[in-house]
């Protein structure tokens, strides 16, 4: 054991930071400690003497194991926020707080005041929680390393000064800059668990800021209520500077700029709805007239909060050319009517009309003039969809054998939602395998408005091989046997699949035969035949910590084979479940070419079938087609009887009966 923690520096930083040395070969140090450099990269001669004797107080990290490496037990991680949500919850809070003019006070309370801290949750759910110290050491190292690596251009090393574990949370203290950097690690994956990090301010300041924020929100709700027309589904945001409610709040103070108040209005308005569907049904039109807008960038948040708006009025602003609309270039894909009356750009609409129509594929009214009919819009949308999918989508192929596949699918939908234990007992055995994987990056159409709910109930079992690089995790997340599978299924949220008989259009089910499956009886050395069933569809689930049901899309791949003696007659060899955010299934091509019509006479049809049967017997026995036809003719063209007759008389056949004159 090392008597003191090794110095923090390039050696302990992330790979991006480690790789930025000065390019020369460094001489190996004999004392086992890495060289320390200052902010400019110069060698600190007395670094060990000045830092080694200063352990981090309260952290409980006085000693480190010699075998410790620069990688966390959680393995490679990635941000989970994604680029789609441009306005984070923290940014929303800051916008609202800033309206009251108290933003400086709020920030000051985090730097001074009664000891700002960060609260980190999620450690108890990680694999590191099994460590002797509860995983605290691994967590703190992970936070320092990942936070340091966020900015590869900086030589600054993030350090945690103090830490303490209270219940399920870890509280840490660092410099204001380091705390701001560590906050960016919110939602990172650590040892199989998602970390939740939030700032804790001094109690008094936090309560004061919270009360101020609540008051501002109440006032903004009143402004929005006065400007909303439920009958027209219209939100009137015109001439905000003249609004008496906003002026009484002191929002402008002589300024004519709406860029400060508009984001706050949109955030408060967004909080009034529980889902994107509710927003789409409540607001279809927005008026932004007389706001002095030179670019729509000043109100870009409207596209993020309400992307499904159909009608927008931008009359009497200062929009000069097409670039003034670039902030909405790939937004509002459902817009049907755009009004630009009273803007300098109006004089250019004759030449810009085609480009505007390209930006908004469903637009059919521009400045109250029809630019294309709804039928033309439908053709345009269909053409765009066809361009994204140049090949027609064929319907599913279901090549069942003896009704085995159909019976299994029926039982699956009947039992998985209601009695998973019974379903396991009927089709799974000690050799069955199950795994699930979450595809968080599955592409979705811009038309899809169903939000993607959190995956927290599934992530600890996810075996996405593109994300999980550790061999142990890959092996441990493939579950084998009824007991292990049942234990996993018991932790998954309850589900409800659409009814197969009344809502069959929500599924695509395929079935085909597969050879070479293991023969558990040991009689077939080359394996036995089975079935592969693939189900694409959707289901609803409701996790305990989710207020509303989640709609998800899935693909489930089953491989079925003959059961072992004493087990189920048909067993599941493999069961792989893939989950992704909900999206509607693509519909098969509606027009399929008609099947070719036979031009053969009935006599020719009989002859064709007989030739096919004779060919099968030849392939099976090695006899010539002539002798195969003779054998079949004597047995009534029954292939099984013909093969039995061949077996009984095989030794008496002349050489000319065999293909090439060589008996098999």
XYZ file of C-alpha atoms in Angstrom:
664
model
C 0.000 0.000 0.000
C 1.190 3.498 -0.769
C 1.581 5.672 2.281
C 0.262 8.745 0.496
C -2.006 9.272 -2.485
C -0.105 9.556 -5.745
C 0.033 13.103 -7.052
C -2.825 14.127 -9.281
C -1.723 15.262 -12.681
C -1.457 14.101 -16.270
C -1.046 10.485 -15.125
C -4.376 10.457 -13.327
C -6.270 12.379 -15.941
C -8.334 11.117 -18.796
C -6.725 9.647 -21.904
C -7.341 12.872 -23.784
C -5.371 14.791 -21.216
C -2.628 12.213 -20.805
C -1.822 12.309 -24.482
C -0.881 15.987 -24.481
C 2.687 15.861 -23.297
C 5.629 17.771 -24.685
C 6.510 14.960 -27.054
C 9.798 13.873 -25.448
C 10.652 10.630 -23.691
C 10.507 11.164 -19.930
C 13.039 9.650 -17.611
C 11.567 7.020 -15.279
C 11.335 8.288 -11.721
C 12.679 6.022 -9.056
C 10.379 7.182 -6.270
C 7.277 5.830 -8.026
C 5.577 9.224 -8.220
C 4.685 11.004 -11.433
C 6.165 14.400 -12.284
C 4.002 17.393 -11.342
C 3.555 20.311 -13.703
C 2.047 23.720 -13.096
C -0.674 25.437 -15.133
C 1.867 26.388 -17.830
C 3.262 22.877 -18.113
C 6.555 23.598 -16.290
C 7.963 21.033 -13.885
C 7.213 21.700 -10.198
C 10.432 20.675 -8.454
C 9.030 20.338 -4.930
C 5.538 19.085 -5.780
C 5.750 15.926 -3.728
C 6.896 17.747 -0.624
C 4.190 20.351 -0.807
C 1.263 18.127 -1.640
C 1.903 14.622 -0.373
C 1.290 15.546 3.246
C -2.054 17.226 2.585
C -4.665 14.508 2.535
C -8.169 15.411 1.466
C -10.058 16.039 4.695
C -13.248 14.159 5.203
C -12.803 12.064 2.101
C -11.509 8.923 3.707
C -9.071 8.436 0.828
C -5.734 8.290 2.610
C -4.464 5.182 0.832
C -4.721 3.702 -2.582
C -4.196 0.180 -3.798
C -1.052 -0.309 -5.893
C -3.110 -2.101 -8.495
C -5.369 0.825 -9.090
C -5.598 1.922 -12.701
C -6.811 4.997 -14.489
C -10.057 3.329 -15.567
C -13.193 3.226 -13.485
C -15.041 0.064 -12.732
C -17.910 1.423 -14.708
C -15.964 1.179 -17.922
C -16.364 3.555 -20.830
C -19.214 5.949 -20.418
C -20.919 8.551 -22.538
C -23.212 11.465 -22.008
C -26.846 10.553 -21.994
C -28.479 13.870 -22.378
C -28.328 14.006 -26.139
C -28.459 17.011 -28.439
C -32.193 17.100 -28.828
C -32.907 18.933 -25.566
C -31.147 22.278 -26.054
C -32.613 23.847 -22.907
C -31.661 21.910 -19.804
C -33.628 22.024 -16.568
C -30.817 24.013 -14.973
C -30.855 26.565 -17.792
C -34.615 26.921 -17.412
C -34.218 27.704 -13.717
C -31.525 30.279 -14.417
C -33.674 32.019 -17.030
C -36.600 32.376 -14.633
C -34.356 33.492 -11.771
C -32.667 36.027 -13.997
C -35.956 37.788 -14.667
C -36.234 38.933 -11.083
C -32.850 40.593 -11.222
C -31.613 38.288 -8.484
C -29.364 36.137 -10.615
C -26.242 37.753 -9.223
C -27.411 37.070 -5.687
C -28.171 33.452 -6.503
C -24.747 32.911 -8.021
C -23.098 34.669 -5.118
C -24.829 32.368 -2.639
C -23.310 29.395 -4.411
C -19.803 30.745 -4.153
C -19.964 32.166 -0.644
C -22.704 31.778 1.946
C -23.187 28.627 3.980
C -20.945 26.209 2.124
C -22.215 25.209 -1.321
C -21.986 21.493 -2.030
C -22.834 18.995 -4.704
C -25.126 16.079 -3.974
C -24.367 12.926 -5.985
C -26.971 10.157 -6.078
C -26.810 6.747 -7.715
C -23.775 5.203 -6.012
C -25.872 2.609 -4.169
C -27.185 1.280 -7.492
C -23.704 0.822 -8.967
C -21.483 -2.228 -8.919
C -18.924 -0.224 -6.956
C -21.287 -0.213 -3.964
C -20.003 -3.704 -3.157
C -16.511 -2.329 -2.476
C -15.348 -2.269 1.172
C -15.780 1.513 1.334
C -19.170 1.410 -0.356
C -17.692 2.610 -3.650
C -16.836 6.108 -2.406
C -13.197 5.961 -3.496
C -14.083 4.740 -6.982
C -16.790 7.386 -7.361
C -14.555 10.298 -6.355
C -11.788 9.127 -8.689
C -14.316 8.772 -11.493
C -15.664 12.299 -10.972
C -12.202 13.877 -10.863
C -10.962 11.998 -13.910
C -14.026 12.570 -16.064
C -14.390 16.223 -15.082
C -10.712 16.861 -15.858
C -11.109 15.298 -19.288
C -14.133 17.369 -20.297
C -11.893 20.177 -21.556
C -8.883 18.653 -23.369
C -7.426 22.131 -23.968
C -7.126 22.900 -20.264
C -4.253 21.841 -18.015
C -6.375 22.342 -14.894
C -6.992 19.219 -12.828
C -10.342 18.985 -11.096
C -9.966 18.169 -7.390
C -12.545 17.273 -4.779
C -11.669 18.873 -1.423
C -14.117 17.148 0.906
C -16.606 14.339 0.672
C -19.053 12.543 2.911
C -21.545 9.748 2.410
C -24.956 10.196 4.009
C -27.511 7.498 3.293
C -27.784 7.000 -0.456
C -26.091 10.314 -1.323
C -22.522 11.561 -1.463
C -21.875 15.238 -0.681
C -18.733 16.804 -2.112
C -17.048 20.188 -1.875
C -14.655 21.714 -4.399
C -13.724 25.083 -5.812
C -16.531 26.937 -7.631
C -14.953 26.255 -11.037
C -14.450 22.568 -10.265
C -18.000 22.216 -8.958
C -19.376 23.767 -12.131
C -17.369 21.257 -14.167
C -18.441 18.282 -12.054
C -22.076 19.328 -12.493
C -21.669 18.584 -16.205
C -21.296 14.907 -15.319
C -24.969 14.725 -14.384
C -26.568 11.633 -16.015
C -23.184 10.005 -16.693
C -23.001 6.226 -16.327
C -20.863 5.036 -13.424
C -20.360 1.295 -12.873
C -23.746 0.469 -14.346
C -25.682 3.262 -12.611
C -26.809 6.702 -13.771
C -25.449 9.494 -11.578
C -27.664 12.387 -10.543
C -25.725 15.501 -9.524
C -27.258 18.722 -8.240
C -26.008 21.821 -6.467
C -27.004 22.560 -2.883
C -27.014 26.242 -1.935
C -27.201 27.774 1.503
C -30.650 27.046 2.928
C -31.731 30.647 3.327
C -30.603 31.808 -0.079
C -32.090 28.734 -1.736
C -35.473 29.282 -0.112
C -35.393 32.958 -1.011
C -34.525 32.224 -4.636
C -37.175 29.521 -4.792
C -39.858 31.867 -3.499
C -38.808 34.566 -5.962
C -38.858 32.091 -8.841
C -42.308 30.851 -7.874
C -43.645 34.409 -7.788
C -42.236 35.186 -11.241
C -43.758 32.012 -12.665
C -47.183 32.861 -11.252
C -47.064 36.303 -12.856
C -46.005 34.875 -16.220
C -48.811 32.310 -16.087
C -51.243 35.190 -15.683
C -49.795 36.907 -18.755
C -50.098 33.714 -20.811
C -53.667 33.060 -19.655
C -54.724 36.532 -20.808
C -53.158 35.956 -24.224
C -54.528 32.475 -24.951
C -57.656 31.890 -27.056
C -58.865 28.340 -26.400
C -61.463 28.465 -29.183
C -58.883 29.280 -31.851
C -56.084 27.365 -30.104
C -54.107 30.590 -30.526
C -51.327 31.940 -28.313
C -51.007 35.676 -28.914
C -47.434 36.803 -28.217
C -47.604 40.027 -30.212
C -46.254 43.368 -28.962
C -44.871 41.985 -25.718
C -43.257 45.305 -24.849
C -46.705 46.876 -24.522
C -48.083 44.159 -22.244
C -49.245 45.782 -18.981
C -48.575 42.639 -16.948
C -44.971 42.374 -18.108
C -44.366 46.082 -17.615
C -45.740 45.935 -14.087
C -43.132 43.257 -13.386
C -40.396 45.611 -14.645
C -39.347 43.213 -17.357
C -38.169 45.835 -19.842
C -37.094 48.914 -17.858
C -36.833 51.062 -20.970
C -35.476 48.290 -23.208
C -37.335 47.179 -26.340
C -35.623 43.768 -26.514
C -37.861 40.730 -26.011
C -34.996 38.215 -26.026
C -34.935 38.212 -22.212
C -38.623 37.704 -21.497
C -39.539 35.399 -24.396
C -37.553 32.316 -23.251
C -39.064 32.643 -19.788
C -42.580 32.790 -21.219
C -41.946 29.661 -23.276
C -40.498 27.754 -20.328
C -43.477 28.578 -18.131
C -45.871 27.733 -20.958
C -44.107 24.426 -21.559
C -44.520 23.482 -17.893
C -48.300 23.787 -18.222
C -48.412 20.608 -20.332
C -47.513 17.053 -19.428
C -46.685 15.822 -22.918
C -45.972 16.934 -26.445
C -49.361 15.596 -27.458
C -51.122 17.948 -25.033
C -49.166 20.891 -26.419
C -50.010 19.910 -29.985
C -53.728 19.699 -29.186
C -53.855 22.956 -27.202
C -51.818 25.333 -29.395
C -51.845 25.240 -33.185
C -51.245 28.943 -33.926
C -48.873 31.584 -32.541
C -48.803 35.314 -33.259
C -45.454 37.120 -32.945
C -46.353 40.437 -34.573
C -44.898 43.826 -33.577
C -41.970 42.511 -31.550
C -39.155 44.189 -33.518
C -37.609 40.849 -34.449
C -34.631 41.133 -36.811
C -34.021 37.365 -36.727
C -36.108 34.464 -35.516
C -33.051 33.400 -33.517
C -34.398 35.730 -30.823
C -37.410 33.416 -30.431
C -35.785 30.116 -31.435
C -36.931 28.516 -28.182
C -40.471 28.477 -29.578
C -39.417 25.748 -32.023
C -37.892 23.685 -29.231
C -40.830 23.917 -26.847
C -43.664 23.779 -29.403
C -42.340 22.051 -32.545
C -45.774 21.081 -33.928
C -47.249 24.553 -34.432
C -49.072 24.851 -37.763
C -49.645 28.605 -38.155
C -47.214 31.433 -37.315
C -47.747 35.164 -37.831
C -44.546 37.259 -37.956
C -46.138 40.429 -39.328
C -44.642 43.884 -38.765
C -41.201 42.853 -37.580
C -37.760 43.641 -39.082
C -37.016 40.435 -41.002
C -34.975 41.504 -44.023
C -34.044 38.369 -45.985
C -34.119 34.580 -45.935
C -31.217 34.402 -43.503
C -33.479 36.066 -40.943
C -35.436 32.788 -40.890
C -32.400 30.497 -40.630
C -33.019 29.954 -36.928
C -36.071 27.890 -37.919
C -34.525 26.288 -40.989
C -35.142 22.672 -39.953
C -37.944 23.368 -37.505
C -41.730 23.426 -37.664
C -42.042 20.548 -40.120
C -45.832 20.705 -39.702
C -46.204 24.418 -40.487
C -49.094 25.090 -42.872
C -49.421 28.894 -42.869
C -46.684 31.527 -42.512
C -47.404 35.272 -42.499
C -44.602 37.783 -43.145
C -46.663 40.902 -43.938
C -44.990 44.199 -43.067
C -41.418 42.871 -43.087
C -38.693 43.975 -45.546
C -38.500 40.357 -46.728
C -42.044 40.637 -48.113
C -40.774 42.303 -51.291
C -38.614 39.233 -52.035
C -41.257 36.550 -51.507
C -41.802 36.044 -55.235
C -38.241 34.729 -55.559
C -37.981 33.158 -52.110
C -41.282 31.277 -52.199
C -39.802 28.019 -53.512
C -37.036 27.974 -50.904
C -39.508 28.668 -48.095
C -41.695 25.815 -49.348
C -38.675 23.497 -49.254
C -37.976 24.431 -45.647
C -41.546 23.751 -44.592
C -42.785 20.715 -46.558
C -46.415 21.040 -45.383
C -46.710 24.780 -46.034
C -49.631 25.612 -48.349
C -50.417 29.218 -47.329
C -47.911 32.100 -47.452
C -49.101 35.596 -46.544
C -52.725 34.423 -46.816
C -52.135 33.220 -50.386
C -52.332 29.559 -51.307
C -48.998 28.370 -52.703
C -50.025 24.724 -53.116
C -53.072 22.597 -52.463
C -53.373 20.072 -49.623
C -53.240 17.352 -52.267
C -49.922 18.685 -53.541
C -48.637 18.781 -49.974
C -49.609 15.133 -49.498
C -47.799 14.187 -52.710
C -44.725 16.132 -51.595
C -44.660 14.467 -48.170
C -45.096 11.034 -49.763
C -42.286 11.760 -52.229
C -39.960 12.825 -49.417
C -40.792 9.654 -47.512
C -40.174 7.553 -50.617
C -36.822 9.270 -51.127
C -35.789 8.262 -47.613
C -36.958 4.693 -48.285
C -36.175 4.024 -51.971
C -37.042 0.328 -51.730
C -40.650 -0.749 -51.182
C -41.296 -2.404 -47.842
C -42.453 -5.952 -48.349
C -44.876 -7.640 -46.032
C -43.716 -10.172 -43.437
C -42.901 -13.752 -44.360
C -44.264 -16.410 -42.002
C -43.022 -19.894 -42.925
C -44.496 -21.937 -40.111
C -44.086 -25.687 -39.558
C -47.050 -27.563 -38.152
C -48.501 -24.451 -36.508
C -45.653 -24.331 -33.973
C -44.783 -20.697 -34.664
C -48.372 -19.459 -34.649
C -49.109 -21.238 -31.367
C -45.988 -19.800 -29.723
C -46.764 -16.231 -30.803
C -50.326 -16.549 -29.522
C -49.130 -17.848 -26.164
C -46.485 -15.131 -25.910
C -48.949 -12.262 -26.255
C -51.440 -13.963 -23.953
C -49.037 -14.712 -21.101
C -46.096 -12.295 -21.095
C -48.263 -9.371 -19.976
C -50.272 -11.361 -17.424
C -48.310 -14.404 -16.228
C -44.628 -14.440 -17.123
C -43.958 -17.363 -14.798
C -46.426 -19.560 -16.687
C -44.910 -18.536 -20.019
C -41.440 -19.449 -18.731
C -42.618 -22.858 -17.557
C -44.199 -23.704 -20.891
C -41.347 -22.813 -23.230
C -38.061 -22.284 -21.334
C -35.642 -24.774 -19.793
C -32.223 -24.858 -18.139
C -30.481 -24.187 -21.477
C -32.625 -21.240 -22.628
C -30.884 -17.869 -22.931
C -32.314 -14.357 -22.601
C -30.812 -10.906 -23.085
C -32.061 -7.393 -23.705
C -30.422 -4.346 -25.253
C -31.459 -0.694 -25.331
C -30.877 1.235 -28.538
C -30.928 4.850 -27.368
C -29.746 6.167 -30.742
C -32.397 4.561 -32.943
C -33.447 7.145 -35.568
C -36.973 8.540 -35.337
C -38.952 10.601 -37.819
C -39.423 14.273 -37.062
C -43.153 13.571 -37.190
C -42.981 11.386 -34.076
C -44.182 13.322 -31.045
C -44.202 10.593 -28.392
C -41.497 11.447 -25.825
C -38.842 8.890 -24.928
C -39.270 8.019 -21.266
C -36.290 7.174 -19.009
C -34.715 3.739 -19.343
C -33.637 3.422 -15.707
C -35.609 0.197 -15.140
C -33.835 -1.484 -18.054
C -30.283 -0.108 -18.139
C -28.843 -2.428 -15.498
C -29.747 -5.409 -17.705
C -28.908 -3.868 -21.091
C -26.406 -5.866 -23.146
C -25.851 -3.438 -25.999
C -22.512 -4.698 -27.296
C -21.784 -1.359 -28.960
C -21.809 0.309 -25.544
C -20.533 -2.423 -23.209
C -16.886 -3.318 -23.751
C -16.116 -5.276 -20.593
C -16.151 -9.034 -21.049
C -17.568 -9.665 -17.578
C -20.510 -7.341 -18.179
C -21.187 -8.932 -21.541
C -21.214 -12.400 -20.022
C -23.156 -11.504 -16.880
C -25.958 -9.834 -18.814
C -26.801 -12.927 -20.827
C -29.109 -14.903 -18.566
C -29.384 -18.677 -18.827
C -31.959 -20.984 -17.314
C -35.474 -20.511 -16.004
C -34.417 -19.224 -12.578
C -32.071 -16.507 -13.841
C -34.499 -15.394 -16.535
C -37.390 -15.303 -14.095
C -35.344 -13.148 -11.697
C -34.680 -10.624 -14.473
C -38.255 -10.574 -15.736
C -39.466 -9.925 -12.191
C -37.515 -6.636 -12.136
C -38.782 -5.399 -15.507
C -41.834 -3.099 -15.545
C -45.263 -4.560 -16.220
C -46.201 -4.357 -19.900
C -49.304 -4.253 -22.054
C -49.017 -5.246 -25.719
C -51.709 -4.282 -28.255
C -54.244 -7.026 -28.944
C -52.898 -9.218 -31.733
C -56.328 -9.872 -33.255
C -57.808 -6.366 -33.184
C -54.594 -4.317 -33.574
C -52.517 -6.562 -35.770
C -51.324 -3.576 -37.814
C -49.088 -2.608 -34.882
C -46.950 -5.698 -35.387
C -44.739 -7.218 -38.025
C -44.138 -10.901 -37.299
C -41.876 -13.140 -39.353
C -41.013 -16.815 -39.095
C -38.510 -19.020 -40.915
C -36.797 -22.350 -40.386
C -33.226 -22.576 -39.092
C -31.037 -25.700 -39.268
C -28.282 -26.933 -36.995
C -29.775 -26.327 -33.551
C -28.295 -28.426 -30.722
C -29.998 -31.802 -30.304
C -30.346 -32.272 -26.552
C -31.044 -35.994 -27.049
C -27.660 -36.454 -28.710
C -29.110 -38.431 -31.621
C -28.443 -35.924 -34.417
C -24.757 -35.098 -34.695
C -25.384 -32.298 -37.172
C -28.188 -30.744 -35.130
C -31.912 -30.417 -35.669
C -34.168 -27.939 -37.425
C -35.964 -25.175 -35.565
C -37.785 -21.896 -36.099
C -36.692 -18.280 -35.845
C -39.521 -15.876 -34.984
C -38.991 -12.112 -35.144
C -41.614 -9.763 -33.710
C -41.478 -6.006 -34.339
C -44.032 -3.976 -32.423
C -44.782 -1.776 -29.443
C -45.945 -2.000 -25.856
C -46.824 0.180 -22.899
C -45.058 -0.102 -19.592
C -45.282 1.752 -16.316
C -42.224 1.856 -14.121
C -42.797 2.553 -10.418
C -40.994 5.915 -10.611
C -42.772 7.136 -13.765
C -45.955 9.162 -13.349
C -47.301 8.176 -16.753
C -47.160 5.120 -18.952
C -44.321 4.804 -21.435
C -44.882 3.745 -25.030
C -41.882 1.905 -26.464
C -40.998 0.056 -29.650
C -39.354 -3.341 -29.542
C -37.944 -6.162 -31.614
C -37.971 -9.617 -30.077
C -36.140 -12.508 -31.680
C -36.961 -16.060 -30.594
C -35.216 -19.234 -31.716
C -37.334 -22.335 -31.054
C -36.183 -25.931 -31.071
C -37.280 -29.391 -29.921
C -37.329 -29.785 -26.158
C -35.200 -32.143 -24.096
C -36.658 -35.318 -22.571
C -38.702 -34.403 -19.517
C -38.888 -30.729 -20.495
C -41.199 -28.624 -22.655
C -41.988 -30.134 -26.041
C -40.976 -26.908 -27.788
C -38.290 -24.887 -26.041
C -36.877 -21.391 -26.451
C -33.227 -21.731 -27.394
C -32.619 -17.980 -27.498
C -34.708 -14.916 -26.617
C -33.262 -11.500 -27.511
C -35.220 -8.326 -26.749
C -34.215 -4.984 -28.282
C -35.850 -1.771 -27.010
C -35.936 1.708 -28.547
C -37.954 4.909 -28.427
C -41.416 4.549 -29.906
C -41.910 5.026 -33.624
C -44.693 3.707 -35.863
C -43.978 0.616 -37.920
C -43.427 1.236 -41.631
C -46.336 -0.020 -43.670
C -45.720 -2.616 -46.389
C -46.107 -1.483 -49.969
C -49.829 -1.295 -50.708
C -49.579 -2.343 -54.323
C -47.873 -5.635 -54.993
C -47.440 -7.015 -58.536
C -50.112 -9.626 -59.322
C -48.925 -13.227 -59.234
C -48.062 -14.626 -62.642
C -50.982 -16.474 -64.216
C -50.343 -20.048 -65.233
C -50.754 -20.760 -68.962
C -50.362 -24.548 -68.605
C -53.164 -27.004 -69.324
C -54.309 -29.325 -66.515
C -52.390 -32.191 -68.121
C -49.237 -30.070 -68.257
C -49.680 -29.080 -64.602
C -49.849 -32.775 -63.600
C -46.738 -33.547 -65.644
C -44.874 -30.627 -64.045
C -45.703 -31.841 -60.535
C -44.636 -35.385 -61.399
C -41.309 -34.128 -62.739
C -40.718 -32.227 -59.512
C -41.468 -35.336 -57.402
C -39.221 -37.496 -59.572
C -36.415 -34.976 -59.190
C -36.749 -35.138 -55.392
C -36.578 -38.948 -55.449
C -33.505 -38.837 -57.694
C -31.726 -36.454 -55.330
C -32.617 -38.696 -52.402
C -31.725 -42.083 -53.926
C -29.235 -41.492 -56.722
C -31.461 -43.236 -59.318
C -31.916 -41.767 -62.766
C -35.032 -39.749 -63.493
C -36.365 -42.602 -65.642
C -36.138 -45.194 -62.859
C -37.430 -42.686 -60.298
C -40.491 -42.111 -62.485
C -40.992 -45.878 -62.841
C -40.799 -46.336 -59.066
C -43.226 -43.469 -58.410
C -45.655 -44.721 -61.036
C -45.824 -48.102 -59.294
C -46.501 -46.458 -55.902
C -49.132 -43.956 -57.028
C -46.699 -41.042 -57.081
C -46.390 -41.134 -53.296
C -42.861 -40.038 -52.445
C -42.673 -41.863 -49.096
C -43.976 -45.144 -50.529
C -41.601 -44.835 -53.473
C -38.617 -44.387 -51.161
C -39.693 -47.427 -49.129
C -39.941 -49.494 -52.306
C -36.503 -48.289 -53.389
C -35.011 -49.315 -50.041
C -36.521 -52.789 -50.293
C -35.295 -53.409 -53.865
C -32.067 -51.406 -53.854
C -29.796 -54.466 -54.119
C -31.622 -55.778 -57.205
C -31.329 -52.600 -59.266
C -29.153 -52.810 -62.407
C -26.250 -50.458 -63.014
C -28.253 -48.474 -65.558
C -30.704 -47.478 -62.797
C -28.053 -45.333 -61.127
C -26.853 -41.898 -62.145
C -23.419 -42.431 -63.723
C -23.832 -46.192 -63.249
C -22.549 -45.938 -59.660
C -24.846 -47.136 -56.836
C -24.963 -45.073 -53.660
